[in-house]
């Protein structure tokens, strides 16, 4: 009897979460800018930028409660150490031009801007 009621409960939970997730995601899915970003992200690996290194920093994210404490800088410096240990002399960081704080951080860390989208 317990298993049957647990199965029923889990089924109802899935339905509720599906409905809740749908109401949250549907407006985003219908947003043209959001769809454009999804397509851009999916096509990114196929694009090969000329004269840029293969090694790449994909992302550094620090919880807002811990920002301003040097964590991102420490992570960036550790990545540079790791790249040096692998004899990687250059790496790329792709940052959306609308992410102003990320752009400033990269410049602070010595990154060279190649182009803005």
Backbone atoms as SQL, in Angstrom:
CREATE TABLE atoms (id INTEGER PRIMARY KEY, chain TEXT, resi INTEGER, resn TEXT, atom TEXT, x REAL, y REAL, z REAL);
INSERT INTO atoms VALUES
  (1, 'A', 1, 'UNK', 'N', 0.821, -1.197, 0.000),
  (2, 'A', 1, 'UNK', 'CA', 0.000, 0.000, 0.000),
  (3, 'A', 1, 'UNK', 'C', 0.862, 1.256, 0.000),
  (4, 'A', 2, 'UNK', 'N', 1.946, 1.223, 0.792),
  (5, 'A', 2, 'UNK', 'CA', 2.827, 2.377, 0.868),
  (6, 'A', 2, 'UNK', 'C', 3.446, 2.694, -0.495),
  (7, 'A', 3, 'UNK', 'N', 3.923, 1.658, -1.199),
  (8, 'A', 3, 'UNK', 'CA', 4.562, 1.854, -2.495),
  (9, 'A', 3, 'UNK', 'C', 3.599, 2.471, -3.493),
  (10, 'A', 4, 'UNK', 'N', 2.342, 2.031, -3.465),
  (11, 'A', 4, 'UNK', 'CA', 1.344, 2.546, -4.389),
  (12, 'A', 4, 'UNK', 'C', 1.115, 4.041, -4.143),
  (13, 'A', 5, 'UNK', 'N', 0.985, 4.432, -2.894),
  (14, 'A', 5, 'UNK', 'CA', 0.756, 5.841, -2.587),
  (15, 'A', 5, 'UNK', 'C', 1.998, 6.679, -2.897),
  (16, 'A', 6, 'UNK', 'N', 3.190, 6.101, -2.724),
  (17, 'A', 6, 'UNK', 'CA', 4.422, 6.814, -3.068),
  (18, 'A', 6, 'UNK', 'C', 4.489, 7.049, -4.572),
  (19, 'A', 7, 'UNK', 'N', 4.127, 6.032, -5.349),
  (20, 'A', 7, 'UNK', 'CA', 4.108, 6.176, -6.807),
  (21, 'A', 7, 'UNK', 'C', 3.128, 7.251, -7.244),
  (22, 'A', 8, 'UNK', 'N', 1.963, 7.271, -6.629),
  (23, 'A', 8, 'UNK', 'CA', 0.957, 8.284, -6.932),
  (24, 'A', 8, 'UNK', 'C', 1.484, 9.674, -6.585),
  (25, 'A', 9, 'UNK', 'N', 2.104, 9.774, -5.421),
  (26, 'A', 9, 'UNK', 'CA', 2.682, 11.051, -4.986),
  (27, 'A', 9, 'UNK', 'C', 3.738, 11.544, -5.979),
  (28, 'A', 10, 'UNK', 'N', 4.648, 10.651, -6.385),
  (29, 'A', 10, 'UNK', 'CA', 5.709, 11.043, -7.314),
  (30, 'A', 10, 'UNK', 'C', 5.137, 11.448, -8.667),
  (31, 'A', 11, 'UNK', 'N', 4.097, 10.751, -9.112),
  (32, 'A', 11, 'UNK', 'CA', 3.444, 11.117, -10.370),
  (33, 'A', 11, 'UNK', 'C', 2.845, 12.511, -10.300),
  (34, 'A', 12, 'UNK', 'N', 2.171, 12.802, -9.197),
  (35, 'A', 12, 'UNK', 'CA', 1.585, 14.131, -9.016),
  (36, 'A', 12, 'UNK', 'C', 2.671, 15.199, -8.916),
  (37, 'A', 13, 'UNK', 'N', 3.766, 14.871, -8.235),
  (38, 'A', 13, 'UNK', 'CA', 4.878, 15.809, -8.098),
  (39, 'A', 13, 'UNK', 'C', 5.466, 16.147, -9.468),
  (40, 'A', 14, 'UNK', 'N', 5.627, 15.131, -10.321),
  (41, 'A', 14, 'UNK', 'CA', 6.137, 15.361, -11.681),
  (42, 'A', 14, 'UNK', 'C', 5.211, 16.282, -12.451),
  (43, 'A', 15, 'UNK', 'N', 3.914, 16.053, -12.339),
  (44, 'A', 15, 'UNK', 'CA', 2.949, 16.885, -13.053),
  (45, 'A', 15, 'UNK', 'C', 3.019, 18.332, -12.573),
  (46, 'A', 16, 'UNK', 'N', 3.076, 18.528, -11.290),
  (47, 'A', 16, 'UNK', 'CA', 3.145, 19.882, -10.731),
  (48, 'A', 16, 'UNK', 'C', 4.426, 20.566, -11.186),
  (49, 'A', 17, 'UNK', 'N', 5.553, 19.868, -11.103),
  (50, 'A', 17, 'UNK', 'CA', 6.824, 20.461, -11.519),
  (51, 'A', 17, 'UNK', 'C', 6.847, 20.749, -13.010),
  (52, 'A', 18, 'UNK', 'N', 6.237, 19.873, -13.820),
  (53, 'A', 18, 'UNK', 'CA', 6.185, 20.118, -15.259),
  (54, 'A', 18, 'UNK', 'C', 5.398, 21.386, -15.547),
  (55, 'A', 19, 'UNK', 'N', 4.256, 21.517, -14.899),
  (56, 'A', 19, 'UNK', 'CA', 3.418, 22.703, -15.110),
  (57, 'A', 19, 'UNK', 'C', 4.150, 23.954, -14.635),
  (58, 'A', 20, 'UNK', 'N', 4.766, 23.882, -13.472),
  (59, 'A', 20, 'UNK', 'CA', 5.499, 25.034, -12.932),
  (60, 'A', 20, 'UNK', 'C', 6.670, 25.398, -13.847),
  (61, 'A', 21, 'UNK', 'N', 7.436, 24.401, -14.272),
  (62, 'A', 21, 'UNK', 'CA', 8.575, 24.648, -15.156),
  (63, 'A', 21, 'UNK', 'C', 8.106, 25.217, -16.490),
  (64, 'A', 22, 'UNK', 'N', 7.003, 24.700, -17.008),
  (65, 'A', 22, 'UNK', 'CA', 6.474, 25.189, -18.286),
  (66, 'A', 22, 'UNK', 'C', 6.081, 26.656, -18.196),
  (67, 'A', 23, 'UNK', 'N', 5.443, 27.043, -17.099),
  (68, 'A', 23, 'UNK', 'CA', 5.021, 28.440, -16.967),
  (69, 'A', 23, 'UNK', 'C', 6.220, 29.372, -16.824),
  (70, 'A', 24, 'UNK', 'N', 7.308, 28.862, -16.288),
  (71, 'A', 24, 'UNK', 'CA', 8.518, 29.676, -16.161),
  (72, 'A', 24, 'UNK', 'C', 9.264, 29.750, -17.489),
  (73, 'A', 25, 'UNK', 'N', 9.378, 28.617, -18.181),
  (74, 'A', 25, 'UNK', 'CA', 10.193, 28.552, -19.394),
  (75, 'A', 25, 'UNK', 'C', 9.490, 29.046, -20.650),
  (76, 'A', 26, 'UNK', 'N', 8.183, 28.889, -20.741),
  (77, 'A', 26, 'UNK', 'CA', 7.470, 29.238, -21.960),
  (78, 'A', 26, 'UNK', 'C', 7.718, 30.675, -22.414),
  (79, 'A', 27, 'UNK', 'N', 7.602, 31.672, -21.538),
  (80, 'A', 27, 'UNK', 'CA', 7.886, 33.039, -22.002),
  (81, 'A', 27, 'UNK', 'C', 9.317, 33.203, -22.520),
  (82, 'A', 28, 'UNK', 'N', 10.274, 32.506, -21.918),
  (83, 'A', 28, 'UNK', 'CA', 11.657, 32.596, -22.378),
  (84, 'A', 28, 'UNK', 'C', 11.826, 31.943, -23.740),
  (85, 'A', 29, 'UNK', 'N', 11.189, 30.784, -23.926),
  (86, 'A', 29, 'UNK', 'CA', 11.308, 30.067, -25.190),
  (87, 'A', 29, 'UNK', 'C', 10.720, 30.888, -26.330),
  (88, 'A', 30, 'UNK', 'N', 9.683, 31.648, -26.047),
  (89, 'A', 30, 'UNK', 'CA', 9.049, 32.471, -27.071),
  (90, 'A', 30, 'UNK', 'C', 9.778, 33.790, -27.290),
  (91, 'A', 31, 'UNK', 'N', 10.763, 34.101, -26.483),
  (92, 'A', 31, 'UNK', 'CA', 11.534, 35.334, -26.600),
  (93, 'A', 31, 'UNK', 'C', 12.605, 35.158, -27.671),
  (94, 'A', 32, 'UNK', 'N', 12.579, 36.001, -28.702),
  (95, 'A', 32, 'UNK', 'CA', 13.494, 35.891, -29.837),
  (96, 'A', 32, 'UNK', 'C', 14.958, 36.014, -29.411),
  (97, 'A', 33, 'UNK', 'N', 15.259, 36.929, -28.491),
  (98, 'A', 33, 'UNK', 'CA', 16.640, 37.098, -28.028),
  (99, 'A', 33, 'UNK', 'C', 17.138, 35.836, -27.327),
  (100, 'A', 34, 'UNK', 'N', 16.279, 35.205, -26.549),
  (101, 'A', 34, 'UNK', 'CA', 16.639, 33.980, -25.841),
  (102, 'A', 34, 'UNK', 'C', 16.927, 32.862, -26.838),
  (103, 'A', 35, 'UNK', 'N', 16.073, 32.724, -27.840),
  (104, 'A', 35, 'UNK', 'CA', 16.270, 31.702, -28.876),
  (105, 'A', 35, 'UNK', 'C', 17.573, 31.966, -29.624),
  (106, 'A', 36, 'UNK', 'N', 17.849, 33.228, -29.918),
  (107, 'A', 36, 'UNK', 'CA', 19.094, 33.595, -30.611),
  (108, 'A', 36, 'UNK', 'C', 20.308, 33.169, -29.784),
  (109, 'A', 37, 'UNK', 'N', 20.264, 33.394, -28.475),
  (110, 'A', 37, 'UNK', 'CA', 21.376, 33.005, -27.600),
  (111, 'A', 37, 'UNK', 'C', 21.545, 31.491, -27.558),
  (112, 'A', 38, 'UNK', 'N', 20.435, 30.765, -27.559),
  (113, 'A', 38, 'UNK', 'CA', 20.515, 29.300, -27.572),
  (114, 'A', 38, 'UNK', 'C', 21.190, 28.823, -28.851),
  (115, 'A', 39, 'UNK', 'N', 20.763, 29.363, -29.991),
  (116, 'A', 39, 'UNK', 'CA', 21.343, 28.963, -31.279),
  (117, 'A', 39, 'UNK', 'C', 22.819, 29.324, -31.322),
  (118, 'A', 40, 'UNK', 'N', 23.162, 30.525, -30.868),
  (119, 'A', 40, 'UNK', 'CA', 24.559, 30.956, -30.842),
  (120, 'A', 40, 'UNK', 'C', 25.403, 30.013, -29.986),
  (121, 'A', 41, 'UNK', 'N', 24.866, 29.609, -28.852),
  (122, 'A', 41, 'UNK', 'CA', 25.581, 28.691, -27.964),
  (123, 'A', 41, 'UNK', 'C', 25.763, 27.326, -28.613),
  (124, 'A', 42, 'UNK', 'N', 24.730, 26.835, -29.275),
  (125, 'A', 42, 'UNK', 'CA', 24.823, 25.532, -29.932),
  (126, 'A', 42, 'UNK', 'C', 25.801, 25.542, -31.102),
  (127, 'A', 43, 'UNK', 'N', 25.884, 26.667, -31.810),
  (128, 'A', 43, 'UNK', 'CA', 26.771, 26.757, -32.972),
  (129, 'A', 43, 'UNK', 'C', 28.202, 27.128, -32.604),
  (130, 'A', 44, 'UNK', 'N', 28.421, 27.594, -31.383),
  (131, 'A', 44, 'UNK', 'CA', 29.747, 28.076, -30.979),
  (132, 'A', 44, 'UNK', 'C', 30.872, 27.079, -31.242),
  (133, 'A', 45, 'UNK', 'N', 30.728, 25.806, -30.871),
  (134, 'A', 45, 'UNK', 'CA', 31.851, 24.877, -31.090),
  (135, 'A', 45, 'UNK', 'C', 32.223, 24.712, -32.565),
  (136, 'A', 46, 'UNK', 'N', 31.274, 24.932, -33.471),
  (137, 'A', 46, 'UNK', 'CA', 31.547, 24.757, -34.900),
  (138, 'A', 46, 'UNK', 'C', 32.313, 25.942, -35.485),
  (139, 'A', 47, 'UNK', 'N', 32.205, 27.106, -34.846),
  (140, 'A', 47, 'UNK', 'CA', 32.918, 28.290, -35.350),
  (141, 'A', 47, 'UNK', 'C', 34.370, 28.216, -34.939),
  (142, 'A', 48, 'UNK', 'N', 35.240, 28.471, -35.871),
  (143, 'A', 48, 'UNK', 'CA', 36.670, 28.470, -35.566),
  (144, 'A', 48, 'UNK', 'C', 37.192, 29.879, -35.802),
  (145, 'A', 49, 'UNK', 'N', 37.543, 30.556, -34.733),
  (146, 'A', 49, 'UNK', 'CA', 38.086, 31.907, -34.842),
  (147, 'A', 49, 'UNK', 'C', 39.522, 31.833, -35.350),
  (148, 'A', 50, 'UNK', 'N', 39.861, 32.719, -36.244),
  (149, 'A', 50, 'UNK', 'CA', 41.212, 32.776, -36.798),
  (150, 'A', 50, 'UNK', 'C', 42.190, 33.335, -35.769),
  (151, 'A', 51, 'UNK', 'N', 43.360, 32.779, -35.728),
  (152, 'A', 51, 'UNK', 'CA', 44.470, 33.289, -34.917),
  (153, 'A', 51, 'UNK', 'C', 44.189, 33.332, -33.410),
  (154, 'A', 52, 'UNK', 'N', 43.278, 32.541, -32.934),
  (155, 'A', 52, 'UNK', 'CA', 43.047, 32.465, -31.495),
  (156, 'A', 52, 'UNK', 'C', 43.463, 31.087, -31.001),
  (157, 'A', 53, 'UNK', 'N', 43.985, 31.010, -29.792),
  (158, 'A', 53, 'UNK', 'CA', 44.445, 29.714, -29.268),
  (159, 'A', 53, 'UNK', 'C', 43.290, 28.735, -29.059),
  (160, 'A', 54, 'UNK', 'N', 43.629, 27.452, -29.029),
  (161, 'A', 54, 'UNK', 'CA', 42.610, 26.423, -28.789),
  (162, 'A', 54, 'UNK', 'C', 42.193, 26.366, -27.328),
  (163, 'A', 55, 'UNK', 'N', 43.135, 26.577, -26.416),
  (164, 'A', 55, 'UNK', 'CA', 42.819, 26.533, -24.982),
  (165, 'A', 55, 'UNK', 'C', 41.846, 27.664, -24.657),
  (166, 'A', 56, 'UNK', 'N', 40.906, 27.368, -23.756),
  (167, 'A', 56, 'UNK', 'CA', 39.858, 28.351, -23.500),
  (168, 'A', 56, 'UNK', 'C', 39.342, 28.268, -22.066),
  (169, 'A', 57, 'UNK', 'N', 39.120, 29.428, -21.478),
  (170, 'A', 57, 'UNK', 'CA', 38.400, 29.533, -20.208),
  (171, 'A', 57, 'UNK', 'C', 36.936, 29.736, -20.576),
  (172, 'A', 58, 'UNK', 'N', 36.097, 28.788, -20.209),
  (173, 'A', 58, 'UNK', 'CA', 34.681, 28.891, -20.565),
  (174, 'A', 58, 'UNK', 'C', 33.925, 29.830, -19.641),
  (175, 'A', 59, 'UNK', 'N', 34.177, 29.736, -18.340),
  (176, 'A', 59, 'UNK', 'CA', 33.406, 30.564, -17.426),
  (177, 'A', 59, 'UNK', 'C', 33.988, 30.528, -16.021),
  (178, 'A', 60, 'UNK', 'N', 33.865, 31.644, -15.346),
  (179, 'A', 60, 'UNK', 'CA', 34.115, 31.709, -13.903),
  (180, 'A', 60, 'UNK', 'C', 32.865, 32.343, -13.308),
  (181, 'A', 61, 'UNK', 'N', 32.275, 31.663, -12.355),
  (182, 'A', 61, 'UNK', 'CA', 31.077, 32.191, -11.701),
  (183, 'A', 61, 'UNK', 'C', 31.289, 32.131, -10.194),
  (184, 'A', 62, 'UNK', 'N', 31.073, 33.262, -9.549),
  (185, 'A', 62, 'UNK', 'CA', 31.186, 33.332, -8.090),
  (186, 'A', 62, 'UNK', 'C', 29.830, 33.777, -7.547),
  (187, 'A', 63, 'UNK', 'N', 29.328, 33.060, -6.570),
  (188, 'A', 63, 'UNK', 'CA', 28.064, 33.396, -5.923),
  (189, 'A', 63, 'UNK', 'C', 28.102, 34.854, -5.473),
  (190, 'A', 64, 'UNK', 'N', 26.992, 35.552, -5.670),
  (191, 'A', 64, 'UNK', 'CA', 26.956, 36.990, -5.352),
  (192, 'A', 64, 'UNK', 'C', 27.304, 37.283, -3.898),
  (193, 'A', 65, 'UNK', 'N', 27.069, 36.345, -3.005),
  (194, 'A', 65, 'UNK', 'CA', 27.403, 36.547, -1.592),
  (195, 'A', 65, 'UNK', 'C', 28.908, 36.503, -1.328),
  (196, 'A', 66, 'UNK', 'N', 29.683, 36.030, -2.302),
  (197, 'A', 66, 'UNK', 'CA', 31.123, 35.885, -2.106),
  (198, 'A', 66, 'UNK', 'C', 31.936, 36.743, -3.072),
  (199, 'A', 67, 'UNK', 'N', 31.285, 37.570, -3.855),
  (200, 'A', 67, 'UNK', 'CA', 32.000, 38.428, -4.806),
  (201, 'A', 67, 'UNK', 'C', 32.755, 39.520, -4.068),
  (202, 'A', 68, 'UNK', 'N', 33.826, 39.996, -4.700),
  (203, 'A', 68, 'UNK', 'CA', 34.628, 41.059, -4.110),
  (204, 'A', 68, 'UNK', 'C', 35.617, 40.558, -3.073),
  (205, 'A', 69, 'UNK', 'N', 35.805, 39.254, -2.991),
  (206, 'A', 69, 'UNK', 'CA', 36.728, 38.670, -2.009),
  (207, 'A', 69, 'UNK', 'C', 37.957, 38.056, -2.681),
  (208, 'A', 70, 'UNK', 'N', 38.111, 38.290, -3.994),
  (209, 'A', 70, 'UNK', 'CA', 39.290, 37.784, -4.697),
  (210, 'A', 70, 'UNK', 'C', 39.174, 36.344, -5.175),
  (211, 'A', 71, 'UNK', 'N', 37.994, 35.760, -5.071),
  (212, 'A', 71, 'UNK', 'CA', 37.826, 34.353, -5.456),
  (213, 'A', 71, 'UNK', 'C', 38.011, 34.172, -6.956),
  (214, 'A', 72, 'UNK', 'N', 37.374, 35.011, -7.762),
  (215, 'A', 72, 'UNK', 'CA', 37.498, 34.891, -9.219),
  (216, 'A', 72, 'UNK', 'C', 38.947, 35.112, -9.648),
  (217, 'A', 73, 'UNK', 'N', 39.602, 36.091, -9.052),
  (218, 'A', 73, 'UNK', 'CA', 41.006, 36.353, -9.382),
  (219, 'A', 73, 'UNK', 'C', 41.863, 35.138, -9.034),
  (220, 'A', 74, 'UNK', 'N', 41.612, 34.545, -7.877),
  (221, 'A', 74, 'UNK', 'CA', 42.355, 33.360, -7.459),
  (222, 'A', 74, 'UNK', 'C', 42.129, 32.206, -8.430),
  (223, 'A', 75, 'UNK', 'N', 40.881, 31.985, -8.835),
  (224, 'A', 75, 'UNK', 'CA', 40.573, 30.921, -9.797),
  (225, 'A', 75, 'UNK', 'C', 41.276, 31.169, -11.128),
  (226, 'A', 76, 'UNK', 'N', 41.252, 32.416, -11.586),
  (227, 'A', 76, 'UNK', 'CA', 41.893, 32.777, -12.849),
  (228, 'A', 76, 'UNK', 'C', 43.399, 32.509, -12.772),
  (229, 'A', 77, 'UNK', 'N', 44.013, 32.930, -11.674),
  (230, 'A', 77, 'UNK', 'CA', 45.456, 32.720, -11.505),
  (231, 'A', 77, 'UNK', 'C', 45.800, 31.233, -11.419),
  (232, 'A', 78, 'UNK', 'N', 44.962, 30.442, -10.763),
  (233, 'A', 78, 'UNK', 'CA', 45.186, 28.986, -10.697),
  (234, 'A', 78, 'UNK', 'C', 45.075, 28.367, -12.087),
  (235, 'A', 79, 'UNK', 'N', 44.141, 28.859, -12.887),
  (236, 'A', 79, 'UNK', 'CA', 44.013, 28.364, -14.258),
  (237, 'A', 79, 'UNK', 'C', 45.269, 28.701, -15.059),
  (238, 'A', 80, 'UNK', 'N', 45.760, 29.923, -14.894),
  (239, 'A', 80, 'UNK', 'CA', 47.003, 30.297, -15.586),
  (240, 'A', 80, 'UNK', 'C', 48.151, 29.375, -15.176),
  (241, 'A', 81, 'UNK', 'N', 48.252, 29.063, -13.895),
  (242, 'A', 81, 'UNK', 'CA', 49.293, 28.134, -13.422),
  (243, 'A', 81, 'UNK', 'C', 49.137, 26.766, -14.080),
  (244, 'A', 82, 'UNK', 'N', 47.906, 26.285, -14.149),
  (245, 'A', 82, 'UNK', 'CA', 47.641, 24.980, -14.769),
  (246, 'A', 82, 'UNK', 'C', 48.030, 25.000, -16.246),
  (247, 'A', 83, 'UNK', 'N', 47.663, 26.059, -16.940),
  (248, 'A', 83, 'UNK', 'CA', 48.037, 26.166, -18.353),
  (249, 'A', 83, 'UNK', 'C', 49.560, 26.190, -18.506),
  (250, 'A', 84, 'UNK', 'N', 50.246, 26.941, -17.642),
  (251, 'A', 84, 'UNK', 'CA', 51.721, 26.985, -17.717),
  (252, 'A', 84, 'UNK', 'C', 52.313, 25.597, -17.488),
  (253, 'A', 85, 'UNK', 'N', 51.747, 24.847, -16.543),
  (254, 'A', 85, 'UNK', 'CA', 52.264, 23.504, -16.261),
  (255, 'A', 85, 'UNK', 'C', 52.069, 22.570, -17.456),
  (256, 'A', 86, 'UNK', 'N', 51.124, 22.906, -18.313),
  (257, 'A', 86, 'UNK', 'CA', 50.872, 22.111, -19.523),
  (258, 'A', 86, 'UNK', 'C', 51.521, 22.741, -20.752),
  (259, 'A', 87, 'UNK', 'N', 52.366, 23.739, -20.527),
  (260, 'A', 87, 'UNK', 'CA', 53.073, 24.459, -21.591),
  (261, 'A', 87, 'UNK', 'C', 52.110, 25.139, -22.571),
  (262, 'A', 88, 'UNK', 'N', 50.981, 25.607, -22.045),
  (263, 'A', 88, 'UNK', 'CA', 50.027, 26.380, -22.844),
  (264, 'A', 88, 'UNK', 'C', 50.327, 27.846, -22.577),
  (265, 'A', 89, 'UNK', 'N', 50.758, 28.541, -23.614),
  (266, 'A', 89, 'UNK', 'CA', 51.225, 29.921, -23.451),
  (267, 'A', 89, 'UNK', 'C', 50.099, 30.952, -23.584),
  (268, 'A', 90, 'UNK', 'N', 49.046, 30.601, -24.311),
  (269, 'A', 90, 'UNK', 'CA', 47.929, 31.524, -24.505),
  (270, 'A', 90, 'UNK', 'C', 46.614, 30.760, -24.411),
  (271, 'A', 91, 'UNK', 'N', 45.577, 31.470, -23.997),
  (272, 'A', 91, 'UNK', 'CA', 44.233, 30.893, -23.998),
  (273, 'A', 91, 'UNK', 'C', 43.236, 32.002, -24.266),
  (274, 'A', 92, 'UNK', 'N', 42.067, 31.606, -24.721),
  (275, 'A', 92, 'UNK', 'CA', 41.036, 32.605, -25.021),
  (276, 'A', 92, 'UNK', 'C', 39.944, 32.562, -23.958),
  (277, 'A', 93, 'UNK', 'N', 39.299, 33.707, -23.818),
  (278, 'A', 93, 'UNK', 'CA', 38.145, 33.844, -22.936),
  (279, 'A', 93, 'UNK', 'C', 37.076, 34.539, -23.769),
  (280, 'A', 94, 'UNK', 'N', 35.948, 33.894, -23.975),
  (281, 'A', 94, 'UNK', 'CA', 34.864, 34.494, -24.745),
  (282, 'A', 94, 'UNK', 'C', 33.840, 35.040, -23.757),
  (283, 'A', 95, 'UNK', 'N', 33.611, 36.356, -23.844),
  (284, 'A', 95, 'UNK', 'CA', 32.686, 37.027, -22.929),
  (285, 'A', 95, 'UNK', 'C', 31.738, 37.875, -23.760),
  (286, 'A', 96, 'UNK', 'N', 30.457, 37.786, -23.485),
  (287, 'A', 96, 'UNK', 'CA', 29.489, 38.636, -24.173),
  (288, 'A', 96, 'UNK', 'C', 29.744, 40.095, -23.840),
  (289, 'A', 97, 'UNK', 'N', 29.668, 40.949, -24.856),
  (290, 'A', 97, 'UNK', 'CA', 29.972, 42.365, -24.640),
  (291, 'A', 97, 'UNK', 'C', 28.982, 43.029, -23.689),
  (292, 'A', 98, 'UNK', 'N', 27.810, 42.430, -23.487),
  (293, 'A', 98, 'UNK', 'CA', 26.830, 43.004, -22.564),
  (294, 'A', 98, 'UNK', 'C', 27.127, 42.653, -21.106),
  (295, 'A', 99, 'UNK', 'N', 28.098, 41.791, -20.876),
  (296, 'A', 99, 'UNK', 'CA', 28.497, 41.414, -19.513),
  (297, 'A', 99, 'UNK', 'C', 29.646, 42.327, -19.067),
  (298, 'A', 100, 'UNK', 'N', 29.292, 43.547, -18.740),
  (299, 'A', 100, 'UNK', 'CA', 30.291, 44.591, -18.459),
  (300, 'A', 100, 'UNK', 'C', 31.237, 44.214, -17.322),
  (301, 'A', 101, 'UNK', 'N', 30.713, 43.660, -16.235),
  (302, 'A', 101, 'UNK', 'CA', 31.573, 43.296, -15.099),
  (303, 'A', 101, 'UNK', 'C', 32.570, 42.220, -15.510),
  (304, 'A', 102, 'UNK', 'N', 32.121, 41.249, -16.305),
  (305, 'A', 102, 'UNK', 'CA', 33.014, 40.183, -16.771),
  (306, 'A', 102, 'UNK', 'C', 34.081, 40.749, -17.700),
  (307, 'A', 103, 'UNK', 'N', 33.692, 41.685, -18.565),
  (308, 'A', 103, 'UNK', 'CA', 34.667, 42.325, -19.466),
  (309, 'A', 103, 'UNK', 'C', 35.719, 43.083, -18.658),
  (310, 'A', 104, 'UNK', 'N', 35.277, 43.832, -17.647),
  (311, 'A', 104, 'UNK', 'CA', 36.225, 44.572, -16.796),
  (312, 'A', 104, 'UNK', 'C', 37.163, 43.616, -16.068),
  (313, 'A', 105, 'UNK', 'N', 36.617, 42.513, -15.562),
  (314, 'A', 105, 'UNK', 'CA', 37.437, 41.525, -14.863),
  (315, 'A', 105, 'UNK', 'C', 38.515, 40.977, -15.801),
  (316, 'A', 106, 'UNK', 'N', 38.119, 40.615, -17.006),
  (317, 'A', 106, 'UNK', 'CA', 39.087, 40.054, -17.959),
  (318, 'A', 106, 'UNK', 'C', 40.181, 41.063, -18.289),
  (319, 'A', 107, 'UNK', 'N', 39.800, 42.310, -18.488),
  (320, 'A', 107, 'UNK', 'CA', 40.803, 43.343, -18.756),
  (321, 'A', 107, 'UNK', 'C', 41.731, 43.511, -17.557),
  (322, 'A', 108, 'UNK', 'N', 41.181, 43.495, -16.349),
  (323, 'A', 108, 'UNK', 'CA', 41.977, 43.608, -15.123),
  (324, 'A', 108, 'UNK', 'C', 42.995, 42.470, -15.031),
  (325, 'A', 109, 'UNK', 'N', 42.594, 41.288, -15.505),
  (326, 'A', 109, 'UNK', 'CA', 43.466, 40.117, -15.440),
  (327, 'A', 109, 'UNK', 'C', 44.460, 40.075, -16.597),
  (328, 'A', 110, 'UNK', 'N', 44.433, 41.093, -17.467),
  (329, 'A', 110, 'UNK', 'CA', 45.419, 41.176, -18.540),
  (330, 'A', 110, 'UNK', 'C', 44.985, 40.598, -19.872),
  (331, 'A', 111, 'UNK', 'N', 43.713, 40.276, -20.005),
  (332, 'A', 111, 'UNK', 'CA', 43.222, 39.748, -21.282),
  (333, 'A', 111, 'UNK', 'C', 43.241, 40.852, -22.338),
  (334, 'A', 112, 'UNK', 'N', 43.475, 40.459, -23.569),
  (335, 'A', 112, 'UNK', 'CA', 43.507, 41.399, -24.685),
  (336, 'A', 112, 'UNK', 'C', 42.210, 41.254, -25.470),
  (337, 'A', 113, 'UNK', 'N', 41.488, 42.357, -25.629),
  (338, 'A', 113, 'UNK', 'CA', 40.222, 42.353, -26.341),
  (339, 'A', 113, 'UNK', 'C', 40.467, 42.213, -27.840),
  (340, 'A', 114, 'UNK', 'N', 39.836, 41.213, -28.453),
  (341, 'A', 114, 'UNK', 'CA', 39.975, 41.021, -29.899),
  (342, 'A', 114, 'UNK', 'C', 38.820, 41.631, -30.666),
  (343, 'A', 115, 'UNK', 'N', 37.617, 41.450, -30.151),
  (344, 'A', 115, 'UNK', 'CA', 36.459, 42.072, -30.796),
  (345, 'A', 115, 'UNK', 'C', 35.272, 42.009, -29.858),
  (346, 'A', 116, 'UNK', 'N', 34.347, 42.911, -30.087),
  (347, 'A', 116, 'UNK', 'CA', 33.095, 42.920, -29.336),
  (348, 'A', 116, 'UNK', 'C', 31.973, 42.557, -30.282),
  (349, 'A', 117, 'UNK', 'N', 31.007, 41.814, -29.776),
  (350, 'A', 117, 'UNK', 'CA', 29.837, 41.478, -30.597),
  (351, 'A', 117, 'UNK', 'C', 28.761, 42.485, -30.332);
